[in-house]
mmCIF file of C-alpha atoms in Angstrom:
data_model
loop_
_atom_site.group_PDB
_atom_site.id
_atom_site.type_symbol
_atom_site.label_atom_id
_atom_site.label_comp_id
_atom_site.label_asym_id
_atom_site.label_seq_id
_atom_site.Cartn_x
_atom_site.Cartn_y
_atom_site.Cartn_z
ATOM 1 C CA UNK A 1 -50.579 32.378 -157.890
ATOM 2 C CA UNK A 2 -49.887 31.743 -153.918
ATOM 3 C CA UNK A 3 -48.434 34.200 -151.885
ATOM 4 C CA UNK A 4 -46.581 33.861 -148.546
ATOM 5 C CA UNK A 5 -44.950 35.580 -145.757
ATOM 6 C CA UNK A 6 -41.213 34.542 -146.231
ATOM 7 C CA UNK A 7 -40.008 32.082 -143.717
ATOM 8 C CA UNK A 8 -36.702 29.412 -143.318
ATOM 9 C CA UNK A 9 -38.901 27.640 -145.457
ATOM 10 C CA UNK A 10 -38.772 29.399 -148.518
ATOM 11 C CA UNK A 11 -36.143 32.069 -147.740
ATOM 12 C CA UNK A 12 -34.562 31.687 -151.121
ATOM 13 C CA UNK A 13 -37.012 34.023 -152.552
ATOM 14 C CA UNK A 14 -35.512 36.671 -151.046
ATOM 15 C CA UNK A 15 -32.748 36.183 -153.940
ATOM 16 C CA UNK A 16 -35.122 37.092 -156.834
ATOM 17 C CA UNK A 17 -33.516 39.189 -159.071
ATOM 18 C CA UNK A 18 -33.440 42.467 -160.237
ATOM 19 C CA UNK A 19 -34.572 42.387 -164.241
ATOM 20 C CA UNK A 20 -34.719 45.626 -166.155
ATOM 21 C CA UNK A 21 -37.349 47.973 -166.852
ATOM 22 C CA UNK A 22 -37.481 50.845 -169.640
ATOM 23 C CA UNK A 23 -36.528 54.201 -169.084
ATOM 24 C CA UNK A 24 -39.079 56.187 -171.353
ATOM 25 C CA UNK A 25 -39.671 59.421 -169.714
ATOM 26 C CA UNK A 26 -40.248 60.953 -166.644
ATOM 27 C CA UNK A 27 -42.998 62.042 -164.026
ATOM 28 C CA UNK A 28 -42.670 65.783 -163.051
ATOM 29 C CA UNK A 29 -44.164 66.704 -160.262
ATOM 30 C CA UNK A 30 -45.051 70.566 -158.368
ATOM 31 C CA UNK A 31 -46.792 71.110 -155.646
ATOM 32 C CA UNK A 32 -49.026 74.541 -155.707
ATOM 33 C CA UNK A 33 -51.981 75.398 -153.623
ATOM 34 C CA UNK A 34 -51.237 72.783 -151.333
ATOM 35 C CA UNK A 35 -51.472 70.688 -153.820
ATOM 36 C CA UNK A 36 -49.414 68.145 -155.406
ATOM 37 C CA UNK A 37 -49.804 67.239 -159.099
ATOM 38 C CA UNK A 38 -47.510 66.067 -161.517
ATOM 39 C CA UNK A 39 -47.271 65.661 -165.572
ATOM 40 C CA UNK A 40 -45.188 62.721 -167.801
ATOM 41 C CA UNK A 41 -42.701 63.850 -169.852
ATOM 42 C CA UNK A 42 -41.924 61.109 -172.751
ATOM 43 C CA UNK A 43 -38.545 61.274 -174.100
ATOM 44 C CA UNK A 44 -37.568 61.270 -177.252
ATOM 45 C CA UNK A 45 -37.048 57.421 -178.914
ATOM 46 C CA UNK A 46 -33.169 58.309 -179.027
ATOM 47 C CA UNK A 47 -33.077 58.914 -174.742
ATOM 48 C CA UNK A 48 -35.254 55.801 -173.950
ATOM 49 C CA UNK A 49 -33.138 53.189 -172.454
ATOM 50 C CA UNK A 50 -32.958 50.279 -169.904
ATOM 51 C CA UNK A 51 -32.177 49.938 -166.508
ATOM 52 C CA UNK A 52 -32.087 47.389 -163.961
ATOM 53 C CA UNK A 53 -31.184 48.024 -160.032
ATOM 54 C CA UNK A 54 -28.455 46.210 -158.812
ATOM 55 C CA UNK A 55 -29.247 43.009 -156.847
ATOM 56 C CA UNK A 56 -30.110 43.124 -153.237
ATOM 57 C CA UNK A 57 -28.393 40.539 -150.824
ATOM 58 C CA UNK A 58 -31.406 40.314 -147.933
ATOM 59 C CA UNK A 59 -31.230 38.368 -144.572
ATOM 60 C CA UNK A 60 -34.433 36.765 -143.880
ATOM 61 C CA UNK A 61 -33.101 37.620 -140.346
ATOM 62 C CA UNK A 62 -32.588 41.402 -140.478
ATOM 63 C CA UNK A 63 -36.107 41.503 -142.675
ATOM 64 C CA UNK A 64 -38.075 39.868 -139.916
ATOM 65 C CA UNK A 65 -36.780 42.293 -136.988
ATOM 66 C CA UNK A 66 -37.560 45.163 -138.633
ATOM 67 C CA UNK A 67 -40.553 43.950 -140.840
ATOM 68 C CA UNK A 68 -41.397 40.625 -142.653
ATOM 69 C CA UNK A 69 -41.279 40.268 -146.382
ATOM 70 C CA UNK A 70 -44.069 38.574 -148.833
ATOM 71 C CA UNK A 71 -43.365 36.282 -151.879
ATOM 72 C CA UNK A 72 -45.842 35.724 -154.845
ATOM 73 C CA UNK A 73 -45.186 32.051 -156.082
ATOM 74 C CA UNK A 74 -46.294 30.227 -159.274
ATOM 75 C CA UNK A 75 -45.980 26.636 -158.440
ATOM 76 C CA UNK A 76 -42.604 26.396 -156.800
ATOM 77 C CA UNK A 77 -41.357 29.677 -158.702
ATOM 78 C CA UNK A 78 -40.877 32.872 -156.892
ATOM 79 C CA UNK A 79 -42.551 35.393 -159.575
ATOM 80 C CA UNK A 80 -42.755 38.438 -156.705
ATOM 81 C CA UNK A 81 -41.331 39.707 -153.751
ATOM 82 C CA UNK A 82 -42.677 42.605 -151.421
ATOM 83 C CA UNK A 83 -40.395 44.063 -148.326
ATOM 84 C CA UNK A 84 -41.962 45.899 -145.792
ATOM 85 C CA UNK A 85 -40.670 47.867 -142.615
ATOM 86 C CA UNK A 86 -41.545 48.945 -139.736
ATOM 87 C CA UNK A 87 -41.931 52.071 -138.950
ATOM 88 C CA UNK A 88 -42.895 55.027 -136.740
ATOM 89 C CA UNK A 89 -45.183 57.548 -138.476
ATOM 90 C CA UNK A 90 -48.640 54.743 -138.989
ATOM 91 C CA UNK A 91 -47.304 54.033 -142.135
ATOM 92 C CA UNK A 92 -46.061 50.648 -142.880
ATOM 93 C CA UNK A 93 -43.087 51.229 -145.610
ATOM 94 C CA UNK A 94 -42.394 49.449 -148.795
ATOM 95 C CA UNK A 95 -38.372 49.217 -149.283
ATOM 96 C CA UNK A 96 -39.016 46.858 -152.351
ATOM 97 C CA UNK A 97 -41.526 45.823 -154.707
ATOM 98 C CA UNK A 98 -40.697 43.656 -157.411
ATOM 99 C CA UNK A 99 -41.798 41.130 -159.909
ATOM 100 C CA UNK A 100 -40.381 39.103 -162.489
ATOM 101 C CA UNK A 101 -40.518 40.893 -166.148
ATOM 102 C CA UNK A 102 -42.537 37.933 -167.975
ATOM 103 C CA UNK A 103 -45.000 37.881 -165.233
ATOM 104 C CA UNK A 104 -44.894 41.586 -164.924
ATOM 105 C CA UNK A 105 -48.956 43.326 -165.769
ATOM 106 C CA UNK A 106 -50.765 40.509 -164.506
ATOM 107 C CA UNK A 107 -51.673 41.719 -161.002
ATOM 108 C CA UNK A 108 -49.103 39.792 -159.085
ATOM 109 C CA UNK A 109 -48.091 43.495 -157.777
ATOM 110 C CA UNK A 110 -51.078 44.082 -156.740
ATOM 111 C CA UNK A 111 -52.318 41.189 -154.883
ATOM 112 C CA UNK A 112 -48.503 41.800 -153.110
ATOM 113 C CA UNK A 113 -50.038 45.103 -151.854
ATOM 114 C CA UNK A 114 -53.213 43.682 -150.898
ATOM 115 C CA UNK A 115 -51.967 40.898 -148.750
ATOM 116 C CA UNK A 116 -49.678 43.316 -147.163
ATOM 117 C CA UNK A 117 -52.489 45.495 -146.586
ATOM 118 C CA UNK A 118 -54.205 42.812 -144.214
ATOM 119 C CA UNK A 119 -50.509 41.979 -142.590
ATOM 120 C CA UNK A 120 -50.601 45.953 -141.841
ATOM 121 C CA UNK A 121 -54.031 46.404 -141.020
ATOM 122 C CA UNK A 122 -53.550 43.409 -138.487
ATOM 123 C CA UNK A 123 -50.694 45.741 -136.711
ATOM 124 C CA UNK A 124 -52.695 48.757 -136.436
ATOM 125 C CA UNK A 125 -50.871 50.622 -139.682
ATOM 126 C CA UNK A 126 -53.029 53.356 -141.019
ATOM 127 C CA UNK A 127 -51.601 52.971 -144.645
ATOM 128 C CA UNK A 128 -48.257 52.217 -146.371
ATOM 129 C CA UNK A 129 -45.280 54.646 -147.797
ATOM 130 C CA UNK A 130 -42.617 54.188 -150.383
ATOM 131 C CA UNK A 131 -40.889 56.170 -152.902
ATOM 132 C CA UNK A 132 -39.981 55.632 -156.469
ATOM 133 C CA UNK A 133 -37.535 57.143 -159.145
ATOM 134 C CA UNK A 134 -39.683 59.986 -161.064
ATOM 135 C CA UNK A 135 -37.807 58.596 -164.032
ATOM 136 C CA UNK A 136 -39.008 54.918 -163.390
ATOM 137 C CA UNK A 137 -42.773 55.682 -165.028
ATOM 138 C CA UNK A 138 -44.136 52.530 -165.073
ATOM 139 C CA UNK A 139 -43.590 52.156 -161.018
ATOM 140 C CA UNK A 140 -44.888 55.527 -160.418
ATOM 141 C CA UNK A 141 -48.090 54.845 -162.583
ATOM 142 C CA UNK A 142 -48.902 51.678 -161.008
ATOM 143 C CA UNK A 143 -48.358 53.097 -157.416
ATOM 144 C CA UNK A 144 -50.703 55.716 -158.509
ATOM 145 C CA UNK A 145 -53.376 53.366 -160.533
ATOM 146 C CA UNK A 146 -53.440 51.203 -157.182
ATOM 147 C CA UNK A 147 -54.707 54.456 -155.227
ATOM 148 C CA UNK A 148 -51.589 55.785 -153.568
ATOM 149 C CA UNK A 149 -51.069 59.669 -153.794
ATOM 150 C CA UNK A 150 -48.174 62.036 -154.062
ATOM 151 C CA UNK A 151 -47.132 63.054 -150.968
ATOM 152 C CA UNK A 152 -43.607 64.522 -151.132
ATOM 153 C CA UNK A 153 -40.425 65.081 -153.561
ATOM 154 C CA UNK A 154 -36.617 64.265 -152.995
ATOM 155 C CA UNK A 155 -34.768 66.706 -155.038
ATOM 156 C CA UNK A 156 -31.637 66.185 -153.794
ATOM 157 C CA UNK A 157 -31.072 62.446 -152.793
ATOM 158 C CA UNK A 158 -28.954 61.988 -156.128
ATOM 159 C CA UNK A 159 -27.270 65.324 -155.579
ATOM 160 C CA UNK A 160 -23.452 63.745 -154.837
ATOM 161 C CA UNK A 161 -24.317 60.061 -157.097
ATOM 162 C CA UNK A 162 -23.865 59.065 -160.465
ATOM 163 C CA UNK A 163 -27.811 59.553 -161.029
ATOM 164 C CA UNK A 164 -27.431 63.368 -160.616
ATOM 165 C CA UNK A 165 -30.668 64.524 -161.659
ATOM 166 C CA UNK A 166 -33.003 61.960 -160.653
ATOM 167 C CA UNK A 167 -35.697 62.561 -158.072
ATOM 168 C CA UNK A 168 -37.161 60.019 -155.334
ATOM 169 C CA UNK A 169 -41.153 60.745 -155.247
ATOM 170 C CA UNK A 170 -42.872 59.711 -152.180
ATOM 171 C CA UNK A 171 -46.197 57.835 -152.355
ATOM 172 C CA UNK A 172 -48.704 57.384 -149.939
ATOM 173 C CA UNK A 173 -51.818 55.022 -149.645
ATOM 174 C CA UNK A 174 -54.177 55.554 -146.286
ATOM 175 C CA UNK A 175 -56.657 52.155 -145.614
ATOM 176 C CA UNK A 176 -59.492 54.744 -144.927
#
């Protein structure tokens, strides 16, 4: 596996695609004590389903003023993709993280998270942000496996959508 900052070069990776990823439960989280902490609720075998986001159209362009964007490749094949933007706080945020679902669990994620961690480290970030669905578990695990920690919860963002319900956890990862 190679990965790559995305240039005019290989710009097409930036139309990887979407695939779907199961639906089996859901990460509750509280905060008490100053504390946050969270529990997984599995659903039963008759609620699990699929889901797949719909496909982003990104401009290499817009990407680069705002941030810069990382591909994983296999050969010629785009098998990951990593956006990142810039942003105000010290932490670098992660608007997407994806990876394709047959090379999915074999660290191409992670070695996304670690090049980006040297890109960010290079321009002074102090760690990196992003948020995930509490209802997509296996994102919210790995975010969690790879170190980051809970540092807020969206209960309203869906409030007015069709995902009614749903709940946008934010996780955090400091370098130090």
């Amino acid at each position: 596996m190679n990965l790559k900052i995305i240039n005019k070069d290989n710009e097409k990776s930036l139309l990887l695609k979407n695939n779907a990823f199961d639906i089996l439960g859901e990460m509750v989280v509280r905060r008490t004590d100053e504390k946050w902490d969270y529990e997984i609720k599995k659903y039963d075998t008759k609620k699990v389903r699929k889901q797949v986001f719909p496909d982003e159209k990104y401009n290499l362009e817009d990407i680069n003023k705002n941030g810069f964007a990382i591909g994983a490749f296999n050969e010629n094949e785009t098998i990951g993709l990593a956006i990142f933007n810039n942003n105000w706080n010290g932490y670098l945020y992660l608007e997407d993280l994806k990876v394709n679902e047959k090379d999915r669990r074999k660290g191409v994620a992670h070695s996304l998270l670690k090049f980006a961690e040297v890109i960010a480290k290079g321009k002074k970030y102090k760690g990196i942000w992003t948020v995930g669905q509490n209802n997509n578990l296996a994102a919210c695990k790995f975010y969690l496996k790879y170190g980051f920690e809970i540092g807020g919860l969206d209960t309203r963002v869906y409030k007015h959508t069709s995902q009614k319900g749903k709940q946008d956890i934010h996780f955090y990862y400091d370098f130090t």
